[in-house]
CSV table of C-alpha atoms and ligand atoms in Angstrom, one decimal:
chain,number,residue,atom,x,y,z
A,1,MET,CA,37.2,-35.7,90.9
A,2,ALA,CA,35.1,-34.5,88.0
A,3,ALA,CA,31.5,-33.3,88.6
A,4,GLU,CA,29.8,-36.1,86.8
A,5,THR,CA,31.9,-39.1,87.9
A,6,PRO,CA,29.9,-41.8,89.7
A,7,VAL,CA,29.9,-41.3,93.5
A,8,PRO,CA,31.8,-43.9,95.4
A,9,GLY,CA,29.5,-46.5,96.9
A,10,ALA,CA,26.7,-45.8,94.4
A,11,SER,CA,25.6,-49.4,94.6
A,12,GLY,CA,24.7,-48.9,98.3
A,13,ALA,CA,21.2,-47.6,97.5
A,14,GLY,CA,18.0,-49.6,97.0
A,15,ILE,CA,15.0,-47.9,95.5
A,16,VAL,CA,15.5,-44.1,95.6
A,17,LEU,CA,12.4,-42.0,95.9
A,18,VAL,CA,12.4,-38.5,94.3
A,19,THR,CA,9.8,-35.9,95.1
A,20,GLY,CA,9.4,-32.9,92.7
A,21,ALA,CA,10.4,-34.9,89.6
A,22,THR,CA,8.2,-32.7,87.4
A,23,GLY,CA,10.4,-29.7,88.2
A,24,TYR,CA,13.7,-28.4,87.1
A,25,VAL,CA,16.0,-29.9,89.7
A,26,GLY,CA,13.9,-33.1,90.0
A,27,GLY,CA,14.0,-33.8,86.2
A,28,HIS,CA,17.8,-33.6,86.1
A,29,LEU,CA,18.1,-35.6,89.3
A,30,VAL,CA,15.9,-38.5,88.1
A,31,ALA,CA,17.8,-38.5,84.8
A,32,ARG,CA,21.2,-38.9,86.6
A,33,LEU,CA,19.9,-41.6,88.9
A,34,LEU,CA,18.6,-43.6,86.0
A,35,SER,CA,21.8,-43.1,84.0
A,36,GLU,CA,23.7,-44.5,87.0
A,37,GLY,CA,21.5,-47.5,87.2
A,38,HIS,CA,19.4,-46.6,90.3
A,39,ARG,CA,15.9,-48.0,90.6
A,40,THR,CA,14.0,-44.7,90.9
A,41,ARG,CA,10.5,-44.0,92.1
A,42,VAL,CA,9.1,-40.5,91.6
A,43,THR,CA,6.0,-38.9,93.1
A,44,VAL,CA,3.7,-36.8,90.9
A,45,ARG,CA,0.8,-34.8,92.4
A,46,GLU,CA,-1.9,-36.2,90.1
A,47,PRO,CA,-2.2,-39.4,88.1
A,48,GLY,CA,-1.3,-38.8,84.4
A,49,ARG,CA,1.7,-36.5,85.2
A,50,GLU,CA,4.1,-39.4,84.4
A,51,THR,CA,4.5,-38.2,80.8
A,52,GLU,CA,5.9,-34.9,82.1
A,53,VAL,CA,8.6,-36.7,84.0
A,54,LEU,CA,9.4,-38.9,81.0
A,55,ALA,CA,9.7,-35.9,78.7
A,56,LEU,CA,12.2,-34.2,81.2
A,57,VAL,CA,14.4,-37.3,81.6
A,58,ARG,CA,14.5,-38.0,77.9
A,59,GLN,CA,15.5,-34.4,77.2
A,60,ALA,CA,18.3,-34.9,79.8
A,61,GLY,CA,19.5,-37.9,77.9
A,62,ALA,CA,18.6,-40.7,80.4
A,63,ASP,CA,18.5,-44.1,78.9
A,64,ARG,CA,17.2,-46.5,81.6
A,65,GLU,CA,13.4,-45.7,81.7
A,66,ASP,CA,12.9,-49.4,82.7
A,67,LEU,CA,14.2,-48.4,86.1
A,68,LEU,CA,11.6,-45.7,86.6
A,69,GLU,CA,8.4,-46.2,88.7
A,70,TYR,CA,5.7,-43.8,89.9
A,71,ALA,CA,3.6,-43.0,93.0
A,72,VAL,CA,1.0,-40.3,93.5
A,73,ALA,CA,1.2,-37.9,96.5
A,74,ASP,CA,0.8,-34.2,97.2
A,75,LEU,CA,2.7,-32.4,99.9
A,76,SER,CA,-0.6,-30.9,101.2
A,77,ALA,CA,-2.2,-34.3,102.1
A,78,ASP,CA,-1.2,-37.5,103.9
A,79,THR,CA,-2.6,-39.7,101.1
A,80,GLY,CA,-0.1,-41.7,99.1
A,81,TRP,CA,3.1,-41.1,101.1
A,82,ALA,CA,3.1,-44.5,102.9
A,83,ALA,CA,2.9,-46.2,99.5
A,84,ALA,CA,5.4,-43.9,98.0
A,85,VAL,CA,8.1,-44.8,100.5
A,86,ASP,CA,7.4,-48.5,100.7
A,87,GLY,CA,10.6,-50.5,100.0
A,88,VAL,CA,12.7,-47.3,99.6
A,89,SER,CA,16.2,-47.0,100.9
A,90,HIS,CA,16.8,-43.3,100.3
A,91,VAL,CA,14.5,-40.3,99.7
A,92,LEU,CA,15.5,-37.2,97.8
A,93,HIS,CA,12.9,-34.7,98.9
A,94,VAL,CA,13.1,-32.0,96.3
A,95,ALA,CA,9.5,-30.8,96.0
A,96,SER,CA,8.5,-27.4,97.4
A,97,PRO,CA,6.4,-24.7,96.0
A,98,PHE,CA,8.6,-22.1,94.1
A,99,PRO,CA,6.2,-19.8,92.3
A,100,VAL,CA,7.4,-17.0,89.9
A,101,THR,CA,5.1,-14.5,91.6
A,102,PRO,CA,4.6,-14.4,95.4
A,103,PRO,CA,1.2,-15.7,96.7
A,104,GLU,CA,-1.4,-13.4,98.5
A,105,ASN,CA,-1.2,-15.6,101.6
A,106,GLU,CA,2.2,-16.9,102.7
A,107,ASP,CA,0.7,-20.1,104.0
A,108,GLU,CA,0.1,-21.2,100.4
A,109,LEU,CA,3.9,-21.8,100.4
A,110,ILE,CA,4.7,-22.4,104.1
A,111,LEU,CA,2.2,-25.2,104.7
A,112,PRO,CA,3.1,-27.4,101.8
A,113,ALA,CA,6.8,-26.8,102.3
A,114,ARG,CA,6.9,-27.3,106.1
A,115,ASP,CA,4.1,-29.8,106.6
A,116,GLY,CA,4.9,-31.6,103.4
A,117,ALA,CA,8.5,-32.1,104.5
A,118,LEU,CA,7.3,-33.6,107.7
A,119,ARG,CA,4.9,-35.9,105.9
A,120,VAL,CA,7.7,-37.1,103.7
A,121,ILE,CA,10.2,-37.6,106.5
A,122,SER,CA,7.7,-39.1,108.9
A,123,ALA,CA,6.5,-41.6,106.3
A,124,ALA,CA,10.1,-42.4,105.4
A,125,ARG,CA,11.0,-43.1,109.0
A,126,THR,CA,8.0,-45.4,109.6
A,127,ALA,CA,9.0,-47.3,106.4
A,128,GLY,CA,12.6,-47.8,107.6
A,129,VAL,CA,14.2,-45.5,105.0
A,130,ARG,CA,17.9,-45.1,105.7
A,131,ARG,CA,18.4,-41.4,104.7
A,132,VAL,CA,16.5,-38.4,103.5
A,133,VAL,CA,18.2,-35.7,101.5
A,134,MET,CA,16.2,-32.6,101.6
A,135,THR,CA,16.6,-29.7,99.1
A,136,SER,CA,16.5,-26.6,101.2
A,137,SER,CA,17.9,-23.3,99.9
A,138,PHE,CA,20.3,-20.4,100.6
A,139,ALA,CA,17.0,-18.8,101.5
A,140,ALA,CA,17.2,-20.7,104.7
A,141,VAL,CA,20.8,-19.6,105.3
A,142,GLY,CA,21.7,-16.1,104.3
A,143,TYR,CA,18.7,-13.7,104.2
A,144,THR,CA,19.2,-12.1,107.6
A,145,VAL,CA,21.7,-9.3,107.0
A,146,LYS,CA,24.9,-9.6,108.9
A,147,PRO,CA,27.8,-7.1,108.7
A,148,ASP,CA,30.5,-9.2,107.0
A,149,ALA,CA,28.0,-10.9,104.5
A,150,GLN,CA,30.1,-14.1,104.8
A,151,TYR,CA,27.9,-17.2,104.8
A,152,SER,CA,28.6,-20.9,105.7
A,153,GLU,CA,26.4,-23.8,106.8
A,154,GLU,CA,26.5,-22.3,110.4
A,155,ASP,CA,24.2,-19.5,109.3
A,156,TRP,CA,20.4,-19.5,109.5
A,157,THR,CA,17.9,-17.0,108.1
A,158,ASP,CA,15.8,-15.7,110.9
A,159,PRO,CA,12.2,-16.5,109.8
A,160,ASP,CA,11.0,-13.3,111.6
A,161,THR,CA,13.3,-11.1,109.5
A,162,GLU,CA,11.3,-8.0,108.5
A,163,GLY,CA,10.2,-8.2,104.9
A,164,LEU,CA,11.4,-11.8,104.4
A,165,PRO,CA,9.6,-13.1,101.3
A,166,ALA,CA,7.1,-15.9,101.8
A,167,TYR,CA,9.2,-18.4,99.7
A,168,HIS,CA,12.3,-17.7,101.9
A,169,LYS,CA,10.2,-18.1,105.0
A,170,SER,CA,8.8,-21.4,103.7
A,171,LYS,CA,12.2,-22.8,103.1
A,172,VAL,CA,13.7,-21.9,106.5
A,173,LEU,CA,10.6,-23.1,108.4
A,174,ALA,CA,10.6,-26.4,106.4
A,175,GLU,CA,14.3,-27.0,107.0
A,176,ARG,CA,14.0,-26.2,110.7
A,177,ALA,CA,11.0,-28.5,111.1
A,178,ALA,CA,12.9,-31.3,109.3
A,179,TRP,CA,15.9,-31.1,111.6
A,180,ASP,CA,13.7,-30.8,114.7
A,181,PHE,CA,11.7,-33.9,113.7
A,182,VAL,CA,14.8,-36.0,113.2
A,183,GLU,CA,16.4,-34.8,116.4
A,184,ALA,CA,13.2,-35.5,118.4
A,185,ASN,CA,12.4,-38.9,116.9
A,186,GLY,CA,15.6,-40.4,115.6
A,187,GLY,CA,15.5,-43.5,113.6
A,188,ILE,CA,16.4,-41.9,110.2
A,189,GLU,CA,19.3,-39.9,108.8
A,190,LEU,CA,18.9,-36.4,107.3
A,191,ALA,CA,21.2,-34.5,105.1
A,192,VAL,CA,20.3,-31.1,103.6
A,193,VAL,CA,21.5,-29.4,100.4
A,194,ASN,CA,21.2,-25.5,100.4
A,195,PRO,CA,21.5,-24.3,96.8
A,196,VAL,CA,21.8,-20.6,95.8
A,197,GLY,CA,20.2,-19.6,92.5
A,198,ILE,CA,20.1,-22.7,90.3
A,199,PHE,CA,20.8,-22.2,86.6
A,200,GLY,CA,22.0,-24.4,83.7
A,201,PRO,CA,20.4,-26.4,80.9
A,202,VAL,CA,16.6,-26.4,80.9
A,203,LEU,CA,14.7,-29.6,80.1
A,204,GLY,CA,11.3,-28.2,78.9
A,205,PRO,CA,9.0,-25.2,78.6
A,206,ARG,CA,8.1,-24.9,82.3
A,207,LEU,CA,10.8,-22.8,83.7
A,208,ALA,CA,11.8,-22.6,87.3
A,209,ALA,CA,11.7,-19.1,88.8
A,210,SER,CA,15.5,-18.8,88.7
A,211,VAL,CA,15.8,-19.7,85.0
A,212,ASN,CA,13.0,-17.3,84.2
A,213,ILE,CA,15.3,-14.5,85.0
A,214,VAL,CA,17.6,-15.4,82.1
A,215,ARG,CA,14.6,-15.7,79.7
A,216,SER,CA,13.3,-12.3,80.9
A,217,MET,CA,16.7,-10.8,80.2
A,218,LEU,CA,17.0,-12.4,76.7
A,219,THR,CA,13.5,-11.3,75.7
A,220,GLY,CA,13.9,-7.7,76.7
A,221,ARG,CA,11.5,-7.9,79.7
A,222,MET,CA,14.1,-6.7,82.1
A,223,PRO,CA,15.5,-3.6,80.6
A,224,VAL,CA,16.8,-2.4,84.0
A,225,VAL,CA,17.9,-4.7,86.8
A,226,PRO,CA,18.1,-4.3,90.5
A,227,LEU,CA,21.5,-3.8,92.0
A,228,MET,CA,21.8,-7.2,93.6
A,229,TYR,CA,24.5,-9.8,93.9
A,230,PHE,CA,23.6,-13.5,94.4
A,231,GLY,CA,25.2,-16.9,94.2
A,232,VAL,CA,24.8,-19.2,91.2
A,233,VAL,CA,25.1,-22.9,90.9
A,234,ASP,CA,24.6,-25.3,88.0
A,235,VAL,CA,21.6,-27.7,88.2
A,236,ARG,CA,23.9,-30.6,87.2
A,237,ASP,CA,26.2,-29.8,90.2
A,238,VAL,CA,23.2,-29.5,92.5
A,239,VAL,CA,22.2,-33.0,91.4
A,240,ASP,CA,25.7,-34.3,91.9
A,241,LEU,CA,25.7,-32.9,95.4
A,242,HIS,CA,22.4,-34.6,96.2
A,243,LEU,CA,23.9,-37.9,95.2
A,244,ARG,CA,27.0,-37.4,97.3
A,245,ALA,CA,24.8,-36.3,100.3
A,246,MET,CA,22.7,-39.4,99.8
A,247,LEU,CA,25.6,-41.9,99.9
A,248,HIS,CA,28.5,-40.5,101.7
A,249,PRO,CA,28.7,-41.7,105.4
A,250,LYS,CA,29.9,-38.3,106.6
A,251,ALA,CA,26.9,-36.4,105.1
A,252,ALA,CA,24.4,-37.7,107.7
A,253,GLY,CA,23.3,-34.9,110.0
A,254,GLU,CA,24.9,-32.2,107.8
A,255,ARG,CA,23.8,-29.3,105.6
A,256,PHE,CA,25.8,-28.4,102.5
A,257,LEU,CA,25.8,-25.1,100.7
A,258,ALA,CA,25.6,-25.6,96.9
A,259,VAL,CA,27.3,-22.5,95.3
A,260,GLY,CA,29.4,-22.6,92.2
A,261,GLY,CA,31.7,-19.7,92.9
A,262,PRO,CA,31.7,-16.0,93.7
A,263,SER,CA,28.4,-14.1,93.7
A,264,ILE,CA,27.5,-12.2,90.6
A,265,SER,CA,25.1,-9.3,90.0
A,266,PHE,CA,22.2,-9.2,87.6
A,267,LEU,CA,24.1,-6.7,85.5
A,268,GLY,CA,27.2,-9.0,85.5
A,269,MET,CA,25.0,-11.8,84.3
A,270,ALA,CA,23.6,-9.6,81.5
A,271,GLU,CA,27.2,-8.6,80.5
A,272,ALA,CA,28.3,-12.3,80.3
A,273,LEU,CA,25.2,-13.0,78.1
A,274,ARG,CA,25.9,-10.0,75.9
A,275,ALA,CA,29.5,-11.1,75.2
A,276,HIS,CA,28.2,-14.6,74.4
A,277,LEU,CA,25.1,-13.6,72.3
A,278,PRO,CA,25.8,-10.4,70.4
A,279,ALA,CA,22.4,-10.9,68.7
A,280,ALA,CA,20.7,-10.2,72.0
A,281,ALA,CA,22.9,-7.2,72.9
A,282,ASP,CA,20.2,-4.6,72.4
A,283,VAL,CA,17.6,-6.3,74.6
A,284,LEU,CA,19.8,-7.3,77.4
A,285,PRO,CA,19.8,-5.0,80.5
A,286,SER,CA,22.5,-2.4,80.5
A,287,SER,CA,21.8,-0.5,83.6
A,288,GLU,CA,20.9,-1.1,87.2
A,289,LEU,CA,18.8,0.7,89.8
A,290,THR,CA,20.6,2.3,92.6
A,291,VAL,CA,19.9,1.3,96.2
A,292,GLU,CA,17.8,4.4,96.7
A,293,GLU,CA,15.8,3.8,93.5
A,294,MET,CA,15.2,0.2,94.6
A,295,ARG,CA,13.9,1.3,98.0
A,296,GLU,CA,11.5,3.7,96.3
A,297,ALA,CA,10.4,1.2,93.7
A,298,ALA,CA,9.9,-1.5,96.4
A,299,LYS,CA,7.2,0.6,98.0
A,300,THR,CA,4.9,-0.4,95.0
A,301,GLU,CA,6.7,-3.5,93.6
A,302,PRO,CA,6.9,-6.3,96.2
A,303,ALA,CA,9.2,-8.4,94.0
A,304,LEU,CA,11.9,-5.7,94.6
A,305,ARG,CA,11.7,-5.8,98.4
A,306,ASP,CA,14.2,-8.6,98.7
A,307,ALA,CA,16.8,-6.8,96.6
A,308,ALA,CA,16.1,-3.4,98.3
A,309,GLY,CA,16.6,-4.9,101.7
A,310,LEU,CA,20.0,-6.3,100.7
A,311,GLY,CA,21.2,-2.9,99.7
A,312,GLY,CA,23.7,-4.0,97.1
A,313,ARG,CA,25.9,-6.1,99.4
A,314,VAL,CA,27.9,-8.9,97.9
A,315,PRO,CA,27.4,-12.2,99.8
A,316,VAL,CA,30.5,-14.3,100.2
A,317,ILE,CA,29.1,-17.8,100.2
A,318,SER,CA,31.4,-20.7,101.0
A,319,ASN,CA,31.3,-24.1,99.2
A,320,ALA,CA,34.3,-25.3,101.3
A,321,LYS,CA,32.3,-27.9,103.2
A,322,ALA,CA,30.8,-29.7,100.2
A,323,ARG,CA,34.3,-29.6,98.5
A,324,SER,CA,36.2,-31.0,101.4
A,325,VAL,CA,33.7,-33.5,102.9
A,326,LEU,CA,32.1,-34.7,99.7
A,327,ASP,CA,34.8,-34.0,97.1
A,328,TRP,CA,32.3,-31.9,95.2
A,329,GLU,CA,33.6,-29.8,92.3
A,330,PRO,CA,31.1,-27.4,90.8
A,331,ARG,CA,31.4,-25.8,87.4
A,332,ASP,CA,32.3,-22.2,86.7
A,333,VAL,CA,29.3,-19.9,87.2
A,334,THR,CA,29.7,-17.9,84.0
A,335,ARG,CA,29.6,-21.2,82.0
A,336,THR,CA,26.4,-22.1,83.8
A,337,VAL,CA,24.7,-18.8,82.9
A,338,LEU,CA,25.7,-19.2,79.2
A,339,ASP,CA,24.6,-22.9,79.2
A,340,THR,CA,21.2,-21.7,80.5
A,341,ALA,CA,20.8,-19.3,77.6
A,342,ASP,CA,22.0,-21.8,75.0
A,343,SER,CA,19.5,-24.4,76.2
A,344,LEU,CA,16.6,-21.8,76.2
A,345,ILE,CA,17.5,-20.9,72.6
A,346,GLY,CA,18.1,-24.5,71.6
A,347,LEU,CA,14.7,-25.6,72.8
A,348,GLY,CA,13.1,-22.6,71.0
A,349,LEU,CA,11.9,-21.1,74.3
A,350,VAL,CA,13.7,-17.8,73.5
A,351,THR,CA,14.5,-16.1,70.2
A,352,PRO,CA,16.9,-13.3,70.9
A,353,VAL,CA,16.0,-10.2,68.9
A,354,GLY,CA,18.1,-10.0,65.8
A,355,LYS,CA,18.4,-13.8,65.5
A,356,PRO,CA,16.7,-15.2,62.4
B,1,NAP,P1,10.3,-26.2,90.2
B,1,NAP,O1,10.8,-26.5,88.8
B,1,NAP,O2,9.3,-25.2,90.4
B,1,NAP,O3,9.9,-27.6,90.8
B,1,NAP,C1,9.2,-27.6,92.0
B,1,NAP,C2,8.7,-29.1,92.2
B,1,NAP,O4,8.0,-29.1,93.4
B,1,NAP,C3,7.7,-29.5,91.1
B,1,NAP,O5,7.9,-30.9,90.8
B,1,NAP,C4,6.3,-29.3,91.8
B,1,NAP,O6,5.3,-30.2,91.3
B,1,NAP,C5,6.7,-29.7,93.2
B,1,NAP,N1,5.7,-29.3,94.1
B,1,NAP,C6,5.3,-28.0,94.4
B,1,NAP,N2,4.3,-28.0,95.3
B,1,NAP,C7,4.0,-29.3,95.5
B,1,NAP,C8,3.0,-29.9,96.3
B,1,NAP,N3,2.1,-29.3,97.1
B,1,NAP,N4,3.0,-31.3,96.3
B,1,NAP,C9,3.9,-32.0,95.6
B,1,NAP,N5,4.8,-31.4,94.8
B,1,NAP,C10,4.9,-30.1,94.8
B,1,NAP,O7,11.5,-25.7,91.1
B,1,NAP,P2,13.0,-26.2,91.2
B,1,NAP,O8,13.9,-25.1,90.9
B,1,NAP,O9,13.2,-27.5,90.5
B,1,NAP,O10,13.1,-26.4,92.8
B,1,NAP,C11,13.3,-27.7,93.4
B,1,NAP,C12,13.7,-27.5,94.8
B,1,NAP,O11,14.9,-26.7,94.8
B,1,NAP,C13,12.7,-26.7,95.7
B,1,NAP,O12,12.8,-27.3,97.0
B,1,NAP,C14,13.3,-25.3,95.7
B,1,NAP,O13,12.9,-24.6,96.8
B,1,NAP,C15,14.8,-25.6,95.7
B,1,NAP,N6,15.7,-24.5,95.3
B,1,NAP,C16,15.5,-24.1,94.0
B,1,NAP,C17,16.4,-23.0,93.6
B,1,NAP,C18,16.4,-22.4,92.2
B,1,NAP,O14,17.0,-21.4,92.0
B,1,NAP,N7,15.6,-23.0,91.3
B,1,NAP,C19,17.3,-22.5,94.5
B,1,NAP,C20,17.4,-23.1,95.8
B,1,NAP,C21,16.6,-24.1,96.2
B,1,NAP,P3,4.2,-29.7,90.2
B,1,NAP,O15,4.9,-29.9,88.9
B,1,NAP,O16,3.1,-30.7,90.4
B,1,NAP,O17,3.9,-28.3,90.5
């Protein structure tokens, strides 16, 4: 089954609520829902942010704006969530803070991520919503080092792992809290999608932390890269998996890793970009720090602690469950990286050196 074909039973949904629609994943997700004819309500944090959502879905080519409605709610407060879920059959809870630079206090991420997820699920349960699909992350799966580096949905990151970045901690604590809530209270179905690094076409100038890596490479801001391998998945395939997790009977109570294929390194990503965009060849990174150099640099650069802790291991992340249970077929990861770059250039967000 092709990645973009309608999911069987798509007509089984009523109003679908999407949180995080002003973001990268959320924008693509809303566009796909509209294109498939779903009545879609989105939450924005403040009134007036509707125009941001519209700009994203238009860039994604959605043509059914008449199906779009809005609610105002912030993950950090109770206000607005009861109204947001009123009359909704399914919730796609995508929103979570994902800053480019880590905060001073980890609670700035943990509290909205964990308590916000509980606000959304609890309000949804009270309103009689059938199923919540929550966007978690590989950060909640594979950041506690294990000898074989093979990861499936059975794995969990230990939130007490030494040096675990605040974002990763926020994702694992939020996902745990969501499962615990549903187990303790019942009355609502939960399915979880755990994407690795999400890349693919961008929809506007505000770039998710993942996509920012490609921009930094293309603009010469990353002359040297850490020795680090990671999984890549296309944002359009992440969206597709959310829809399958929303509608497939067997998805309830399950988490699904979203990974497009074998892990790649920062340098591998740069090499694919160099072959595709010769004009950027000189600015793209061409060397990587050794594990020893990374450990040294991480003493003064917190952003490198994650990479240094992983020590150059190559995670083997399985997408067998999403493929077999939900018939999910992700794109090739190199194509995804190149599509990211092409969209950044196409939207004028990057001008590779040497290009007129
Ligand atoms: P993004 O572009 O930064 O979008 C994040 C979204 O969350 C935005 O709509 C943002 O709203 C919303 N949000 C943040 N804090 C909020 C709060 N306190 N109340 C309400 N909304 C809030 O990031 P993304 O890449 O689309 O990420 C979407 C989801 O995918 C997140 O759950 C993220 O953890 C997960 N994920 C992302 C990746 C990746 O590589 N990008 C990988 C794995 C998982 P504002 O516009 O108002 O800030």
